[in-house]
Amino acid sequence: MTILLTGASRGIGAAIAAELARAGAACIGQATRAAPGLIAADFAQSGAAATLWRDALAAAGGEIDVLINNAGVFEANPIDRDEADWAADWARTLQINLVAAAELCRLAILHWRACGSGGRIVNIASRAAYRGDSPDHWHYAAAKAGMVAMTKSIARGYAREGIYAFALCPGFTMTGMAEDYLASRGGDKLLADIPLGRVAEPAEVAVMARFCALEAPPSMTGAVLDVNGASYVR
């Protein structure tokens, strides 16, 4: 079992990599910058996803069984910025958080169809896909909503071929991005909105990712699973 995991260098991605290692799965990780044991790919650059797929496939000996799209950015983009800068940040966030993931999903599906092997996709989306986000993060919420819709479309389109897709929607998770956001928005007030009383740990999201990647029954394909301490329930 070989898994390609994007955004593997820290936070949720590093926790997923560790969880997969404990489960005995071979994991090929991606990071924006070169790091030991990780393939460098900057998803802000056109063609990076395709290059990563080729490099990962070569490293895996020609077969990848699972794709986990975790890479993403969470950057403020206030509406009173210069128009060109505001639009550029929309394009950057959509490219990294959604378009690159879509490109990898496409390549994975084409690979599995050619091999006749089937495979699994796990997309790490966000609570923001359903609840929205702050006034400075429209682009982030829109990208994650697109990821959820893409996951459902893949599940419906390819289940008969043994290709399954799942999405996870964490709320605040104790990563560097979340810590910065909590600090900038008054942590105690935001925590009061989480019935559990705390943000999720990366390891909690990792357990769900491992389950979807390795264990979830085929009939679960298309499922979107929340990991948000009941701060948003559907």
PDB file of C-alpha atoms in Angstrom:
ATOM      1  CA  MET A   1       0.000   0.000   0.000  1.00  0.00           C
ATOM      2  CA  THR A   2       1.606   3.256  -1.169  1.00  0.00           C
ATOM      3  CA  ILE A   3       0.128   6.637  -0.310  1.00  0.00           C
ATOM      4  CA  LEU A   4       0.936  10.069  -1.726  1.00  0.00           C
ATOM      5  CA  LEU A   5       0.404  12.706   0.968  1.00  0.00           C
ATOM      6  CA  THR A   6       0.660  16.422   0.227  1.00  0.00           C
ATOM      7  CA  GLY A   7       1.505  18.982   2.880  1.00  0.00           C
ATOM      8  CA  ALA A   8       3.378  16.348   4.848  1.00  0.00           C
ATOM      9  CA  SER A   9       6.004  18.479   6.557  1.00  0.00           C
ATOM     10  CA  ARG A  10       4.067  19.804   9.556  1.00  0.00           C
ATOM     11  CA  GLY A  11       0.755  20.071  11.371  1.00  0.00           C
ATOM     12  CA  ILE A  12      -2.016  17.768  10.177  1.00  0.00           C
ATOM     13  CA  GLY A  13       0.141  16.402   7.370  1.00  0.00           C
ATOM     14  CA  ALA A  14       2.979  15.339   9.663  1.00  0.00           C
ATOM     15  CA  ALA A  15       0.453  13.729  12.000  1.00  0.00           C
ATOM     16  CA  ILE A  16      -1.107  11.822   9.097  1.00  0.00           C
ATOM     17  CA  ALA A  17       2.321  10.625   7.966  1.00  0.00           C
ATOM     18  CA  ALA A  18       3.066   9.332  11.455  1.00  0.00           C
ATOM     19  CA  GLU A  19      -0.313   7.619  11.716  1.00  0.00           C
ATOM     20  CA  LEU A  20       0.149   5.918   8.347  1.00  0.00           C
ATOM     21  CA  ALA A  21       3.627   4.753   9.343  1.00  0.00           C
ATOM     22  CA  ARG A  22       2.168   3.154  12.479  1.00  0.00           C
ATOM     23  CA  ALA A  23      -0.338   1.374  10.252  1.00  0.00           C
ATOM     24  CA  GLY A  24       2.477   0.007   8.090  1.00  0.00           C
ATOM     25  CA  ALA A  25       1.644   1.988   4.953  1.00  0.00           C
ATOM     26  CA  ALA A  26       4.382   3.384   2.735  1.00  0.00           C
ATOM     27  CA  CYS A  27       3.946   7.145   2.514  1.00  0.00           C
ATOM     28  CA  ILE A  28       5.460   9.473  -0.076  1.00  0.00           C
ATOM     29  CA  GLY A  29       5.240  12.993   1.282  1.00  0.00           C
ATOM     30  CA  GLN A  30       5.272  16.398  -0.415  1.00  0.00           C
ATOM     31  CA  ALA A  31       6.376  19.750   0.944  1.00  0.00           C
ATOM     32  CA  THR A  32       6.704  23.155  -0.671  1.00  0.00           C
ATOM     33  CA  ARG A  33      10.438  23.233   0.049  1.00  0.00           C
ATOM     34  CA  ALA A  34      12.936  20.431  -0.094  1.00  0.00           C
ATOM     35  CA  ALA A  35      13.221  18.455   3.135  1.00  0.00           C
ATOM     36  CA  PRO A  36      14.621  15.047   4.063  1.00  0.00           C
ATOM     37  CA  GLY A  37      12.315  12.285   2.890  1.00  0.00           C
ATOM     38  CA  LEU A  38       9.906  14.663   1.135  1.00  0.00           C
ATOM     39  CA  ILE A  39       9.441  15.612  -2.505  1.00  0.00           C
ATOM     40  CA  ALA A  40       9.499  19.376  -3.095  1.00  0.00           C
ATOM     41  CA  ALA A  41       6.593  20.828  -5.083  1.00  0.00           C
ATOM     42  CA  ASP A  42       5.307  24.415  -4.937  1.00  0.00           C
ATOM     43  CA  PHE A  43       1.633  24.220  -5.817  1.00  0.00           C
ATOM     44  CA  ALA A  44       1.519  27.967  -6.450  1.00  0.00           C
ATOM     45  CA  GLN A  45       3.453  27.215  -9.628  1.00  0.00           C
ATOM     46  CA  SER A  46       1.729  25.928 -12.736  1.00  0.00           C
ATOM     47  CA  GLY A  47       2.621  22.315 -13.504  1.00  0.00           C
ATOM     48  CA  ALA A  48       3.824  21.498  -9.987  1.00  0.00           C
ATOM     49  CA  ALA A  49       1.099  18.941  -9.339  1.00  0.00           C
ATOM     50  CA  ALA A  50       1.859  17.006 -12.520  1.00  0.00           C
ATOM     51  CA  THR A  51       5.582  17.013 -11.775  1.00  0.00           C
ATOM     52  CA  LEU A  52       4.922  15.789  -8.241  1.00  0.00           C
ATOM     53  CA  TRP A  53       2.734  12.963  -9.524  1.00  0.00           C
ATOM     54  CA  ARG A  54       5.429  11.795 -11.935  1.00  0.00           C
ATOM     55  CA  ASP A  55       8.136  11.984  -9.268  1.00  0.00           C
ATOM     56  CA  ALA A  56       5.978  10.192  -6.698  1.00  0.00           C
ATOM     57  CA  LEU A  57       5.004   7.478  -9.160  1.00  0.00           C
ATOM     58  CA  ALA A  58       8.656   6.876  -9.963  1.00  0.00           C
ATOM     59  CA  ALA A  59       9.531   6.725  -6.262  1.00  0.00           C
ATOM     60  CA  ALA A  60       6.686   4.264  -5.700  1.00  0.00           C
ATOM     61  CA  GLY A  61       7.808   1.924  -8.459  1.00  0.00           C
ATOM     62  CA  GLY A  62       4.898   2.795 -10.714  1.00  0.00           C
ATOM     63  CA  GLU A  63       1.945   2.304  -8.378  1.00  0.00           C
ATOM     64  CA  ILE A  64       0.173   4.659  -5.961  1.00  0.00           C
ATOM     65  CA  ASP A  65      -2.870   3.311  -4.153  1.00  0.00           C
ATOM     66  CA  VAL A  66      -4.109   6.326  -2.184  1.00  0.00           C
ATOM     67  CA  LEU A  67      -3.926  10.093  -2.624  1.00  0.00           C
ATOM     68  CA  ILE A  68      -4.348  12.363   0.407  1.00  0.00           C
ATOM     69  CA  ASN A  69      -4.667  16.046  -0.485  1.00  0.00           C
ATOM     70  CA  ASN A  70      -3.713  17.974   2.638  1.00  0.00           C
ATOM     71  CA  ALA A  71      -1.562  20.853   1.352  1.00  0.00           C
ATOM     72  CA  GLY A  72      -3.063  24.306   1.771  1.00  0.00           C
ATOM     73  CA  VAL A  73      -2.599  27.919   2.769  1.00  0.00           C
ATOM     74  CA  PHE A  74      -4.645  30.105   5.096  1.00  0.00           C
ATOM     75  CA  GLU A  75      -3.790  33.737   4.408  1.00  0.00           C
ATOM     76  CA  ALA A  76      -5.792  36.836   5.231  1.00  0.00           C
ATOM     77  CA  ASN A  77      -7.078  38.870   2.292  1.00  0.00           C
ATOM     78  CA  PRO A  78      -9.070  41.920   3.490  1.00  0.00           C
ATOM     79  CA  ILE A  79     -11.515  43.415   0.986  1.00  0.00           C
ATOM     80  CA  ASP A  80     -10.001  46.907   1.306  1.00  0.00           C
ATOM     81  CA  ARG A  81      -6.686  45.852  -0.214  1.00  0.00           C
ATOM     82  CA  ASP A  82      -5.566  47.009  -3.621  1.00  0.00           C
ATOM     83  CA  GLU A  83      -7.819  45.343  -6.194  1.00  0.00           C
ATOM     84  CA  ALA A  84      -4.995  43.598  -8.055  1.00  0.00           C
ATOM     85  CA  ASP A  85      -3.473  42.256  -4.833  1.00  0.00           C
ATOM     86  CA  TRP A  86      -6.859  41.047  -3.606  1.00  0.00           C
ATOM     87  CA  ALA A  87      -7.520  39.217  -6.872  1.00  0.00           C
ATOM     88  CA  ALA A  88      -4.003  37.771  -6.909  1.00  0.00           C
ATOM     89  CA  ASP A  89      -4.482  36.300  -3.437  1.00  0.00           C
ATOM     90  CA  TRP A  90      -7.774  34.743  -4.534  1.00  0.00           C
ATOM     91  CA  ALA A  91      -5.976  33.110  -7.451  1.00  0.00           C
ATOM     92  CA  ARG A  92      -3.103  31.935  -5.238  1.00  0.00           C
ATOM     93  CA  THR A  93      -5.358  30.360  -2.595  1.00  0.00           C
ATOM     94  CA  LEU A  94      -7.583  28.648  -5.156  1.00  0.00           C
ATOM     95  CA  GLN A  95      -4.529  27.352  -7.031  1.00  0.00           C
ATOM     96  CA  ILE A  96      -2.884  25.854  -3.947  1.00  0.00           C
ATOM     97  CA  ASN A  97      -5.953  24.716  -2.012  1.00  0.00           C
ATOM     98  CA  LEU A  98      -8.180  23.492  -4.838  1.00  0.00           C
ATOM     99  CA  VAL A  99      -6.745  23.453  -8.354  1.00  0.00           C
ATOM    100  CA  ALA A 100      -3.552  21.551  -7.455  1.00  0.00           C
ATOM    101  CA  ALA A 101      -5.649  19.019  -5.520  1.00  0.00           C
ATOM    102  CA  ALA A 102      -7.963  18.645  -8.511  1.00  0.00           C
ATOM    103  CA  GLU A 103      -4.998  18.080 -10.817  1.00  0.00           C
ATOM    104  CA  LEU A 104      -3.677  15.342  -8.544  1.00  0.00           C
ATOM    105  CA  CYS A 105      -7.121  13.742  -8.298  1.00  0.00           C
ATOM    106  CA  ARG A 106      -7.355  13.682 -12.091  1.00  0.00           C
ATOM    107  CA  LEU A 107      -3.934  12.091 -12.470  1.00  0.00           C
ATOM    108  CA  ALA A 108      -4.701   9.522  -9.782  1.00  0.00           C
ATOM    109  CA  ILE A 109      -8.004   8.556 -11.379  1.00  0.00           C
ATOM    110  CA  LEU A 110      -6.413   8.236 -14.822  1.00  0.00           C
ATOM    111  CA  HIS A 111      -3.675   6.057 -13.282  1.00  0.00           C
ATOM    112  CA  TRP A 112      -6.125   3.777 -11.509  1.00  0.00           C
ATOM    113  CA  ARG A 113      -8.336   3.448 -14.574  1.00  0.00           C
ATOM    114  CA  ALA A 114      -5.321   2.529 -16.701  1.00  0.00           C
ATOM    115  CA  CYS A 115      -4.201  -0.046 -14.138  1.00  0.00           C
ATOM    116  CA  GLY A 116      -7.711  -1.306 -13.446  1.00  0.00           C
ATOM    117  CA  SER A 117      -6.759  -1.332  -9.798  1.00  0.00           C
ATOM    118  CA  GLY A 118      -9.066   1.148  -8.119  1.00  0.00           C
ATOM    119  CA  GLY A 119      -7.844   3.544  -5.458  1.00  0.00           C
ATOM    120  CA  ARG A 120      -8.789   6.025  -2.780  1.00  0.00           C
ATOM    121  CA  ILE A 121      -8.735   9.798  -2.431  1.00  0.00           C
ATOM    122  CA  VAL A 122      -8.916  11.585   0.909  1.00  0.00           C
ATOM    123  CA  ASN A 123      -9.308  15.361   0.706  1.00  0.00           C
ATOM    124  CA  ILE A 124      -8.656  17.466   3.790  1.00  0.00           C
ATOM    125  CA  ALA A 125     -11.228  20.235   3.496  1.00  0.00           C
ATOM    126  CA  SER A 126     -12.515  22.420   6.359  1.00  0.00           C
ATOM    127  CA  ARG A 127     -15.495  23.355   8.462  1.00  0.00           C
ATOM    128  CA  ALA A 128     -15.351  26.587   6.471  1.00  0.00           C
ATOM    129  CA  ALA A 129     -16.730  24.702   3.467  1.00  0.00           C
ATOM    130  CA  TYR A 130     -20.121  24.681   5.203  1.00  0.00           C
ATOM    131  CA  ARG A 131     -19.999  27.421   7.805  1.00  0.00           C
ATOM    132  CA  GLY A 132     -17.897  29.982   5.945  1.00  0.00           C
ATOM    133  CA  ASP A 133     -14.986  31.833   7.493  1.00  0.00           C
ATOM    134  CA  SER A 134     -13.948  35.327   8.553  1.00  0.00           C
ATOM    135  CA  PRO A 135     -14.410  38.430   6.343  1.00  0.00           C
ATOM    136  CA  ASP A 136     -10.719  38.155   5.432  1.00  0.00           C
ATOM    137  CA  HIS A 137     -10.943  34.533   4.313  1.00  0.00           C
ATOM    138  CA  TRP A 138     -13.647  34.279   1.646  1.00  0.00           C
ATOM    139  CA  HIS A 139     -11.162  32.667  -0.712  1.00  0.00           C
ATOM    140  CA  TYR A 140     -10.213  29.966   1.795  1.00  0.00           C
ATOM    141  CA  ALA A 141     -13.847  29.025   2.467  1.00  0.00           C
ATOM    142  CA  ALA A 142     -14.643  28.990  -1.252  1.00  0.00           C
ATOM    143  CA  ALA A 143     -11.687  26.719  -2.001  1.00  0.00           C
ATOM    144  CA  LYS A 144     -12.669  24.251   0.710  1.00  0.00           C
ATOM    145  CA  ALA A 145     -16.301  24.226  -0.419  1.00  0.00           C
ATOM    146  CA  GLY A 146     -15.027  23.420  -3.896  1.00  0.00           C
ATOM    147  CA  MET A 147     -12.963  20.571  -2.484  1.00  0.00           C
ATOM    148  CA  VAL A 148     -16.039  19.058  -0.824  1.00  0.00           C
ATOM    149  CA  ALA A 149     -18.056  19.325  -4.041  1.00  0.00           C
ATOM    150  CA  MET A 150     -15.186  17.810  -6.002  1.00  0.00           C
ATOM    151  CA  THR A 151     -14.970  14.880  -3.561  1.00  0.00           C
ATOM    152  CA  LYS A 152     -18.671  14.141  -3.934  1.00  0.00           C
ATOM    153  CA  SER A 153     -18.442  14.359  -7.724  1.00  0.00           C
ATOM    154  CA  ILE A 154     -15.523  11.918  -7.799  1.00  0.00           C
ATOM    155  CA  ALA A 155     -17.354   9.499  -5.514  1.00  0.00           C
ATOM    156  CA  ARG A 156     -20.448   9.544  -7.695  1.00  0.00           C
ATOM    157  CA  GLY A 157     -18.516   9.359 -10.927  1.00  0.00           C
ATOM    158  CA  TYR A 158     -16.091   6.525 -10.301  1.00  0.00           C
ATOM    159  CA  ALA A 159     -17.411   4.276  -7.520  1.00  0.00           C
ATOM    160  CA  ARG A 160     -18.282   1.512  -9.979  1.00  0.00           C
ATOM    161  CA  GLU A 161     -14.607   1.410 -10.970  1.00  0.00           C
ATOM    162  CA  GLY A 162     -13.445   0.869  -7.398  1.00  0.00           C
ATOM    163  CA  ILE A 163     -12.311   4.470  -6.998  1.00  0.00           C
ATOM    164  CA  TYR A 164     -13.513   5.939  -3.711  1.00  0.00           C
ATOM    165  CA  ALA A 165     -13.347   9.478  -2.345  1.00  0.00           C
ATOM    166  CA  PHE A 166     -13.753  10.925   1.125  1.00  0.00           C
ATOM    167  CA  ALA A 167     -13.407  14.385   2.638  1.00  0.00           C
ATOM    168  CA  LEU A 168     -12.575  15.484   6.166  1.00  0.00           C
ATOM    169  CA  CYS A 169     -13.734  18.851   7.488  1.00  0.00           C
ATOM    170  CA  PRO A 170     -11.706  19.865  10.535  1.00  0.00           C
ATOM    171  CA  GLY A 171     -12.551  22.979  12.482  1.00  0.00           C
ATOM    172  CA  PHE A 172      -9.742  24.747  14.289  1.00  0.00           C
ATOM    173  CA  THR A 173      -6.819  22.374  14.650  1.00  0.00           C
ATOM    174  CA  MET A 174      -3.747  23.153  16.715  1.00  0.00           C
ATOM    175  CA  THR A 175      -1.375  23.814  13.846  1.00  0.00           C
ATOM    176  CA  GLY A 176       0.722  26.891  13.160  1.00  0.00           C
ATOM    177  CA  MET A 177      -2.029  28.347  10.954  1.00  0.00           C
ATOM    178  CA  ALA A 178      -4.694  27.871  13.613  1.00  0.00           C
ATOM    179  CA  GLU A 179      -2.513  29.254  16.404  1.00  0.00           C
ATOM    180  CA  ASP A 180      -1.915  32.450  14.434  1.00  0.00           C
ATOM    181  CA  TYR A 181      -5.606  32.810  13.669  1.00  0.00           C
ATOM    182  CA  LEU A 182      -6.700  32.181  17.245  1.00  0.00           C
ATOM    183  CA  ALA A 183      -4.245  34.760  18.534  1.00  0.00           C
ATOM    184  CA  SER A 184      -5.364  37.363  16.010  1.00  0.00           C
ATOM    185  CA  ARG A 185      -9.068  36.892  16.741  1.00  0.00           C
ATOM    186  CA  GLY A 186      -9.070  36.533  20.534  1.00  0.00           C
ATOM    187  CA  GLY A 187      -8.607  32.885  21.381  1.00  0.00           C
ATOM    188  CA  ASP A 188     -10.935  32.660  24.370  1.00  0.00           C
ATOM    189  CA  LYS A 189     -13.896  34.041  22.439  1.00  0.00           C
ATOM    190  CA  LEU A 190     -13.394  31.592  19.611  1.00  0.00           C
ATOM    191  CA  LEU A 191     -12.923  28.657  21.956  1.00  0.00           C
ATOM    192  CA  ALA A 192     -16.247  29.524  23.589  1.00  0.00           C
ATOM    193  CA  ASP A 193     -17.884  28.621  20.263  1.00  0.00           C
ATOM    194  CA  ILE A 194     -16.555  25.047  20.449  1.00  0.00           C
ATOM    195  CA  PRO A 195     -18.736  22.880  22.723  1.00  0.00           C
ATOM    196  CA  LEU A 196     -15.846  20.478  23.271  1.00  0.00           C
ATOM    197  CA  GLY A 197     -13.941  23.376  24.850  1.00  0.00           C
ATOM    198  CA  ARG A 198     -10.762  22.974  22.835  1.00  0.00           C
ATOM    199  CA  VAL A 199      -9.528  22.832  19.283  1.00  0.00           C
ATOM    200  CA  ALA A 200      -8.770  19.490  17.642  1.00  0.00           C
ATOM    201  CA  GLU A 201      -5.347  17.920  17.818  1.00  0.00           C
ATOM    202  CA  PRO A 202      -3.671  17.017  14.517  1.00  0.00           C
ATOM    203  CA  ALA A 203      -3.538  13.398  15.679  1.00  0.00           C
ATOM    204  CA  GLU A 204      -7.346  13.317  15.828  1.00  0.00           C
ATOM    205  CA  VAL A 205      -7.631  14.349  12.195  1.00  0.00           C
ATOM    206  CA  ALA A 206      -4.869  11.890  11.313  1.00  0.00           C
ATOM    207  CA  VAL A 207      -6.837   8.966  12.757  1.00  0.00           C
ATOM    208  CA  MET A 208      -9.761   9.841  10.501  1.00  0.00           C
ATOM    209  CA  ALA A 209      -7.501  10.220   7.465  1.00  0.00           C
ATOM    210  CA  ARG A 210      -5.940   6.816   8.097  1.00  0.00           C
ATOM    211  CA  PHE A 211      -9.385   5.249   8.467  1.00  0.00           C
ATOM    212  CA  CYS A 212     -10.593   6.693   5.161  1.00  0.00           C
ATOM    213  CA  ALA A 213      -7.353   5.787   3.383  1.00  0.00           C
ATOM    214  CA  LEU A 214      -7.106   2.206   4.603  1.00  0.00           C
ATOM    215  CA  GLU A 215     -10.240   0.950   6.305  1.00  0.00           C
ATOM    216  CA  ALA A 216     -13.456   2.751   5.371  1.00  0.00           C
ATOM    217  CA  PRO A 217     -15.896   0.409   3.612  1.00  0.00           C
ATOM    218  CA  PRO A 218     -16.622   1.149  -0.055  1.00  0.00           C
ATOM    219  CA  SER A 219     -20.200   2.100   0.749  1.00  0.00           C
ATOM    220  CA  MET A 220     -18.839   5.118   2.614  1.00  0.00           C
ATOM    221  CA  THR A 221     -17.524   6.674  -0.588  1.00  0.00           C
ATOM    222  CA  GLY A 222     -18.638  10.291  -0.872  1.00  0.00           C
ATOM    223  CA  ALA A 223     -18.747  10.736   2.897  1.00  0.00           C
ATOM    224  CA  VAL A 224     -17.749  14.094   4.379  1.00  0.00           C
ATOM    225  CA  LEU A 225     -16.674  13.687   7.999  1.00  0.00           C
ATOM    226  CA  ASP A 226     -16.571  16.524  10.536  1.00  0.00           C
ATOM    227  CA  VAL A 227     -13.808  16.914  13.117  1.00  0.00           C
ATOM    228  CA  ASN A 228     -14.704  20.178  14.812  1.00  0.00           C
ATOM    229  CA  GLY A 229     -15.733  19.598  18.420  1.00  0.00           C
ATOM    230  CA  ALA A 230     -19.419  20.167  17.513  1.00  0.00           C
ATOM    231  CA  SER A 231     -18.714  23.789  16.598  1.00  0.00           C
ATOM    232  CA  TYR A 232     -20.640  23.138  13.416  1.00  0.00           C
ATOM    233  CA  VAL A 233     -23.084  20.279  12.995  1.00  0.00           C
ATOM    234  CA  ARG A 234     -25.003  19.367   9.869  1.00  0.00           C
TER     235      ARG A 234
END
